[in-house]
Amino acid sequence: MRSFALLLGLLFSLASFATVQAQPAPAVATGQVAFGVQRTERIQAELVPLSQWVAPGSTTVVAVRQTIAPGWHTYWRNPGDSGGATSLAWTLPPGVTADPILWPLPSRQRLMSLMNYGYSGQVLLPVPIHVPASARPGEVLTLTADALFLVCSDRMCVPEPLTLSLALPVREGAAPLATPWGAEIESLVETAPRPAGIEARLSPQDGRLILTATGGPLAGADVGQAYFYPYEGGRIDHAAVQPGRVGQGGVTLILTPGRDAGTTPLSGVLATDKGAWEITALAGPPLAGAEGRGDLKPLAETSVTDGRAGGMAFLQALGLALLGGLVLNLMPCVFPVLAMKAAALSAAAHEPGRARRDGAAFTAGVLVSFLVLAGVLLALKGAGQAIGWGFQLQSPGVVAALALIMLLVGLNLSGVFHVGAGLQNAGSGRLSRLPGAAGAFFTGVLAVVVAAPCTAPFMAAALGAALILPWPMALAVFAMLGLGLALPYLAISLSPALLSRLPRPGVWMARLKGLLAFPMYGAALWLVWVFTRQGGVDALGLLLTAALLLAFAAWLMGLAQAARQRDERPVLTVICATVAGVMTLGLAGVAAGAARNADAVQTQDGGPLASQPWSAAAVAQATAAGRPVLVNLTADWCVTCKINERAALSSPRVAQAMSQANAAYLVGDWTRRDDAITRELQAHGRSGVPLYLMYRPGRTEPEILPQLLTEGVVIDALAHATPGS
């Protein structure tokens, strides 16, 4: 037994702390009327007019002026291989309408193997505004746009929602240009890419797409450089070079097909050193006059970061993910499954072949589950959803299902029923488990699902990087995280020397099996508590009834298994067990539906400290009053969060330090989906909770505290955040 205890100790061998760079939250909430320049740390934006006033029945132009911080960029209508276009949602007076953005020509921004289209520095996005003839001279039209900018660097992307407003007076007569931006807006509108009578054809040839364009301003223009910007992502390979040739009547570009090349007409902007125009290329043979006078030179592009730096960032993310997975074995979320891993390893300790097979199957289960979770998360983010790590536990249905699975596993370990091994093996000490590698694979899947509520040190930076990398690299980071979680078990299963030190099977294994049921029951109780917080007591009653029926079905199944051992045919028992199981599924579904329709339990449980709900406005209000602010972004299903709140944020010394510093304590509850909290996590390079921020009056940038808190860490942070310190 002493050797077995030493072996278990190998599974809990690494712990450390990590922090990531902080970024501040937006200053203005969406929906407020905000005139003038609105600012965040990464971008400034405002609405600026073309003219000093507008006349009834006229069309004017208003531009969104962006001033983007060095090292950051926003995106064109087609962002390229990653990112997202700036969007505007207008609130306008009756009769006033707004056209789509007149997109200026973007710059090409290369990031490792990606090509993005966007803007950096200062940019104006013009929008035509139509004023009705019923507008009365002397009135003022208030135009408001809820703008969403995706502002990215070479390491992270931050959604920046800002509300921009502009007051336009109505007067008779032609208006002079407004200063200082009117002349620049006028120039942008005049030079904006638009159709110009250019004929274009698209011809597939040897795995490439031959784009020819002739006529209009191209005829005799002596074009020297050209590049095609498609309006739709995926139609061409954005990062591929576009070699071309020039002719007397136009140009030819050789494009590389993208993942969604399709056969429909291809629209976009043909940019040259002589001008830029909208074209639509129809399927057909190459046009005459588009080559014969020499080769085109490529237009210049902007490198967001060099390939070596990008590659190092990817390698750093892989290393952090591996360390995070190793440390994840120490987190309380994973302990119940660790118990199952240890028991399975003990059962196979003196069968090296079986141990290797189980180790490989467990690792495969972990890796497949991490990749599936990562694929779902990346797909939802690509569809515009604001989600992060642990998103599945924001669903009451998933929490209810996990609670019932944990209960079922515990009943199996308690001997109520058996899976795989029969009753004849129970007395010999062979642990009941799914047969062969299937059981080990399932244990790996369960480990990943239950590990989701925990965010271990090193994981935050790795996952934050993964969510902005190209999807193959992001999946590699998630796979490395899974490898770290499975590595201790895999290493032991492949080591004959370590396996030989385990005690031989005996009665102690049957006792261990019964003991390991209790972590499963504890996990089930914890998930039921989380479910109650999400859905209330009515949904809890339905879930508890489902759990009772599940236990009854498991007991009946155990009776049926015992009857088969006596060569009996327990038909009625099996039918009753099946009915009880079906009723369990039905009640669990009803409980999940009731929880989704119920209001979440409204408690700000961030520990015993007096707290207020988190919002960006609450942070700004408190710091403006000269108060330090401690922000706790948490969730009821996050075990790490709850341990920190009980251990570090429940301390009388912390409460006294908060009182002496006159600090505000704001709690953001992510138990159920909250897009504002998701954006705040992303703004600080995180994909999940916990996140602890300490704001100091007079500073916009907070200090990010470690994910594993101690009272000393909190007290020291308060001391540094106190004015005059």
PDB file of N, CA and C in Angstrom, residues 590-634:
ATOM      1  N   VAL A 590     -36.998  17.506 -19.070  1.00  0.00           N
ATOM      2  CA  VAL A 590     -37.951  18.484 -18.549  1.00  0.00           C
ATOM      3  C   VAL A 590     -37.268  19.410 -17.550  1.00  0.00           C
ATOM      4  N   ALA A 591     -36.413  18.823 -16.689  1.00  0.00           N
ATOM      5  CA  ALA A 591     -35.692  19.644 -15.706  1.00  0.00           C
ATOM      6  C   ALA A 591     -34.790  20.663 -16.394  1.00  0.00           C
ATOM      7  N   ALA A 592     -34.089  20.217 -17.449  1.00  0.00           N
ATOM      8  CA  ALA A 592     -33.213  21.149 -18.176  1.00  0.00           C
ATOM      9  C   ALA A 592     -34.026  22.269 -18.821  1.00  0.00           C
ATOM     10  N   GLY A 593     -35.180  21.917 -19.397  1.00  0.00           N
ATOM     11  CA  GLY A 593     -36.023  22.945 -19.979  1.00  0.00           C
ATOM     12  C   GLY A 593     -36.530  23.938 -18.957  1.00  0.00           C
ATOM     13  N   ALA A 594     -36.924  23.431 -17.778  1.00  0.00           N
ATOM     14  CA  ALA A 594     -37.390  24.326 -16.715  1.00  0.00           C
ATOM     15  C   ALA A 594     -36.267  25.246 -16.258  1.00  0.00           C
ATOM     16  N   ALA A 595     -35.045  24.711 -16.203  1.00  0.00           N
ATOM     17  CA  ALA A 595     -33.912  25.540 -15.780  1.00  0.00           C
ATOM     18  C   ALA A 595     -33.606  26.623 -16.802  1.00  0.00           C
ATOM     19  N   ARG A 596     -33.699  26.281 -18.099  1.00  0.00           N
ATOM     20  CA  ARG A 596     -33.426  27.286 -19.135  1.00  0.00           C
ATOM     21  C   ARG A 596     -34.450  28.411 -19.104  1.00  0.00           C
ATOM     22  N   ASN A 597     -35.700  28.068 -18.772  1.00  0.00           N
ATOM     23  CA  ASN A 597     -36.758  29.079 -18.767  1.00  0.00           C
ATOM     24  C   ASN A 597     -36.840  29.860 -17.469  1.00  0.00           C
ATOM     25  N   ALA A 598     -36.132  29.379 -16.433  1.00  0.00           N
ATOM     26  CA  ALA A 598     -36.189  30.053 -15.133  1.00  0.00           C
ATOM     27  C   ALA A 598     -35.153  31.153 -15.074  1.00  0.00           C
ATOM     28  N   ASP A 599     -35.385  32.111 -14.221  1.00  0.00           N
ATOM     29  CA  ASP A 599     -34.385  33.133 -13.942  1.00  0.00           C
ATOM     30  C   ASP A 599     -33.308  32.527 -13.072  1.00  0.00           C
ATOM     31  N   ALA A 600     -32.050  32.851 -13.376  1.00  0.00           N
ATOM     32  CA  ALA A 600     -30.949  32.346 -12.557  1.00  0.00           C
ATOM     33  C   ALA A 600     -31.056  32.890 -11.143  1.00  0.00           C
ATOM     34  N   VAL A 601     -30.544  32.105 -10.205  1.00  0.00           N
ATOM     35  CA  VAL A 601     -30.532  32.565  -8.821  1.00  0.00           C
ATOM     36  C   VAL A 601     -29.629  33.783  -8.721  1.00  0.00           C
ATOM     37  N   GLN A 602     -30.188  34.902  -8.315  1.00  0.00           N
ATOM     38  CA  GLN A 602     -29.456  36.170  -8.324  1.00  0.00           C
ATOM     39  C   GLN A 602     -28.734  36.378  -7.002  1.00  0.00           C
ATOM     40  N   THR A 603     -27.530  35.877  -6.949  1.00  0.00           N
ATOM     41  CA  THR A 603     -26.690  36.090  -5.773  1.00  0.00           C
ATOM     42  C   THR A 603     -25.299  36.441  -6.250  1.00  0.00           C
ATOM     43  N   GLN A 604     -24.706  37.362  -5.597  1.00  0.00           N
ATOM     44  CA  GLN A 604     -23.325  37.730  -5.915  1.00  0.00           C
ATOM     45  C   GLN A 604     -22.421  37.028  -4.905  1.00  0.00           C
ATOM     46  N   ASP A 605     -22.216  35.723  -5.147  1.00  0.00           N
ATOM     47  CA  ASP A 605     -21.460  34.917  -4.196  1.00  0.00           C
ATOM     48  C   ASP A 605     -19.995  34.947  -4.566  1.00  0.00           C
ATOM     49  N   GLY A 606     -19.327  35.972  -4.187  1.00  0.00           N
ATOM     50  CA  GLY A 606     -17.897  36.059  -4.428  1.00  0.00           C
ATOM     51  C   GLY A 606     -17.130  35.934  -3.134  1.00  0.00           C
ATOM     52  N   GLY A 607     -17.725  35.246  -2.140  1.00  0.00           N
ATOM     53  CA  GLY A 607     -17.147  35.170  -0.813  1.00  0.00           C
ATOM     54  C   GLY A 607     -17.948  36.037   0.129  1.00  0.00           C
ATOM     55  N   PRO A 608     -17.543  36.136   1.405  1.00  0.00           N
ATOM     56  CA  PRO A 608     -18.308  36.910   2.382  1.00  0.00           C
ATOM     57  C   PRO A 608     -18.138  38.413   2.257  1.00  0.00           C
ATOM     58  N   LEU A 609     -17.222  38.883   1.415  1.00  0.00           N
ATOM     59  CA  LEU A 609     -17.061  40.318   1.248  1.00  0.00           C
ATOM     60  C   LEU A 609     -18.314  40.918   0.624  1.00  0.00           C
ATOM     61  N   ALA A 610     -18.681  42.108   1.071  1.00  0.00           N
ATOM     62  CA  ALA A 610     -19.824  42.808   0.479  1.00  0.00           C
ATOM     63  C   ALA A 610     -19.480  43.158  -0.965  1.00  0.00           C
ATOM     64  N   SER A 611     -20.344  42.783  -1.896  1.00  0.00           N
ATOM     65  CA  SER A 611     -20.026  42.950  -3.310  1.00  0.00           C
ATOM     66  C   SER A 611     -21.180  43.597  -4.050  1.00  0.00           C
ATOM     67  N   GLN A 612     -20.846  44.079  -5.246  1.00  0.00           N
ATOM     68  CA  GLN A 612     -21.821  44.626  -6.175  1.00  0.00           C
ATOM     69  C   GLN A 612     -21.620  43.947  -7.523  1.00  0.00           C
ATOM     70  N   PRO A 613     -22.670  43.901  -8.374  1.00  0.00           N
ATOM     71  CA  PRO A 613     -22.491  43.285  -9.688  1.00  0.00           C
ATOM     72  C   PRO A 613     -21.458  44.042 -10.520  1.00  0.00           C
ATOM     73  N   TRP A 614     -20.652  43.274 -11.261  1.00  0.00           N
ATOM     74  CA  TRP A 614     -19.633  43.887 -12.113  1.00  0.00           C
ATOM     75  C   TRP A 614     -20.258  44.495 -13.361  1.00  0.00           C
ATOM     76  N   SER A 615     -19.732  45.643 -13.766  1.00  0.00           N
ATOM     77  CA  SER A 615     -19.968  46.219 -15.089  1.00  0.00           C
ATOM     78  C   SER A 615     -18.829  47.188 -15.341  1.00  0.00           C
ATOM     79  N   ALA A 616     -18.573  47.465 -16.611  1.00  0.00           N
ATOM     80  CA  ALA A 616     -17.525  48.433 -16.942  1.00  0.00           C
ATOM     81  C   ALA A 616     -17.861  49.798 -16.366  1.00  0.00           C
ATOM     82  N   ALA A 617     -19.157  50.141 -16.360  1.00  0.00           N
ATOM     83  CA  ALA A 617     -19.563  51.431 -15.804  1.00  0.00           C
ATOM     84  C   ALA A 617     -19.322  51.481 -14.300  1.00  0.00           C
ATOM     85  N   ALA A 618     -19.566  50.375 -13.597  1.00  0.00           N
ATOM     86  CA  ALA A 618     -19.331  50.350 -12.155  1.00  0.00           C
ATOM     87  C   ALA A 618     -17.854  50.519 -11.836  1.00  0.00           C
ATOM     88  N   VAL A 619     -16.986  49.905 -12.650  1.00  0.00           N
ATOM     89  CA  VAL A 619     -15.541  50.076 -12.452  1.00  0.00           C
ATOM     90  C   VAL A 619     -15.159  51.539 -12.649  1.00  0.00           C
ATOM     91  N   ALA A 620     -15.650  52.135 -13.733  1.00  0.00           N
ATOM     92  CA  ALA A 620     -15.310  53.530 -14.025  1.00  0.00           C
ATOM     93  C   ALA A 620     -15.819  54.461 -12.929  1.00  0.00           C
ATOM     94  N   GLN A 621     -17.022  54.205 -12.423  1.00  0.00           N
ATOM     95  CA  GLN A 621     -17.594  55.058 -11.382  1.00  0.00           C
ATOM     96  C   GLN A 621     -16.778  54.981 -10.100  1.00  0.00           C
ATOM     97  N   ALA A 622     -16.362  53.765  -9.720  1.00  0.00           N
ATOM     98  CA  ALA A 622     -15.607  53.612  -8.482  1.00  0.00           C
ATOM     99  C   ALA A 622     -14.218  54.233  -8.582  1.00  0.00           C
ATOM    100  N   THR A 623     -13.532  54.006  -9.697  1.00  0.00           N
ATOM    101  CA  THR A 623     -12.188  54.586  -9.835  1.00  0.00           C
ATOM    102  C   THR A 623     -12.250  56.103  -9.956  1.00  0.00           C
ATOM    103  N   ALA A 624     -13.316  56.621 -10.572  1.00  0.00           N
ATOM    104  CA  ALA A 624     -13.468  58.077 -10.661  1.00  0.00           C
ATOM    105  C   ALA A 624     -13.661  58.695  -9.281  1.00  0.00           C
ATOM    106  N   ALA A 625     -14.227  57.911  -8.355  1.00  0.00           N
ATOM    107  CA  ALA A 625     -14.404  58.388  -6.982  1.00  0.00           C
ATOM    108  C   ALA A 625     -13.153  58.193  -6.133  1.00  0.00           C
ATOM    109  N   GLY A 626     -12.058  57.725  -6.758  1.00  0.00           N
ATOM    110  CA  GLY A 626     -10.801  57.552  -6.034  1.00  0.00           C
ATOM    111  C   GLY A 626     -10.694  56.247  -5.278  1.00  0.00           C
ATOM    112  N   ARG A 627     -11.530  55.263  -5.600  1.00  0.00           N
ATOM    113  CA  ARG A 627     -11.521  53.989  -4.875  1.00  0.00           C
ATOM    114  C   ARG A 627     -10.800  52.915  -5.695  1.00  0.00           C
ATOM    115  N   PRO A 628      -9.964  52.085  -5.055  1.00  0.00           N
ATOM    116  CA  PRO A 628      -9.464  50.891  -5.740  1.00  0.00           C
ATOM    117  C   PRO A 628     -10.627  49.932  -6.000  1.00  0.00           C
ATOM    118  N   VAL A 629     -10.489  49.091  -7.014  1.00  0.00           N
ATOM    119  CA  VAL A 629     -11.558  48.156  -7.372  1.00  0.00           C
ATOM    120  C   VAL A 629     -10.962  46.765  -7.555  1.00  0.00           C
ATOM    121  N   LEU A 630     -11.529  45.795  -6.830  1.00  0.00           N
ATOM    122  CA  LEU A 630     -11.188  44.390  -7.020  1.00  0.00           C
ATOM    123  C   LEU A 630     -12.331  43.740  -7.799  1.00  0.00           C
ATOM    124  N   VAL A 631     -12.010  43.211  -8.969  1.00  0.00           N
ATOM    125  CA  VAL A 631     -13.008  42.559  -9.820  1.00  0.00           C
ATOM    126  C   VAL A 631     -12.784  41.051  -9.765  1.00  0.00           C
ATOM    127  N   ASN A 632     -13.867  40.312  -9.543  1.00  0.00           N
ATOM    128  CA  ASN A 632     -13.830  38.853  -9.483  1.00  0.00           C
ATOM    129  C   ASN A 632     -14.804  38.325 -10.533  1.00  0.00           C
ATOM    130  N   LEU A 633     -14.277  37.793 -11.641  1.00  0.00           N
ATOM    131  CA  LEU A 633     -15.111  37.149 -12.657  1.00  0.00           C
ATOM    132  C   LEU A 633     -15.109  35.655 -12.352  1.00  0.00           C
ATOM    133  N   THR A 634     -16.286  35.114 -12.022  1.00  0.00           N
ATOM    134  CA  THR A 634     -16.382  33.782 -11.449  1.00  0.00           C
ATOM    135  C   THR A 634     -17.570  33.046 -12.040  1.00  0.00           C
TER     136      THR A 634
END
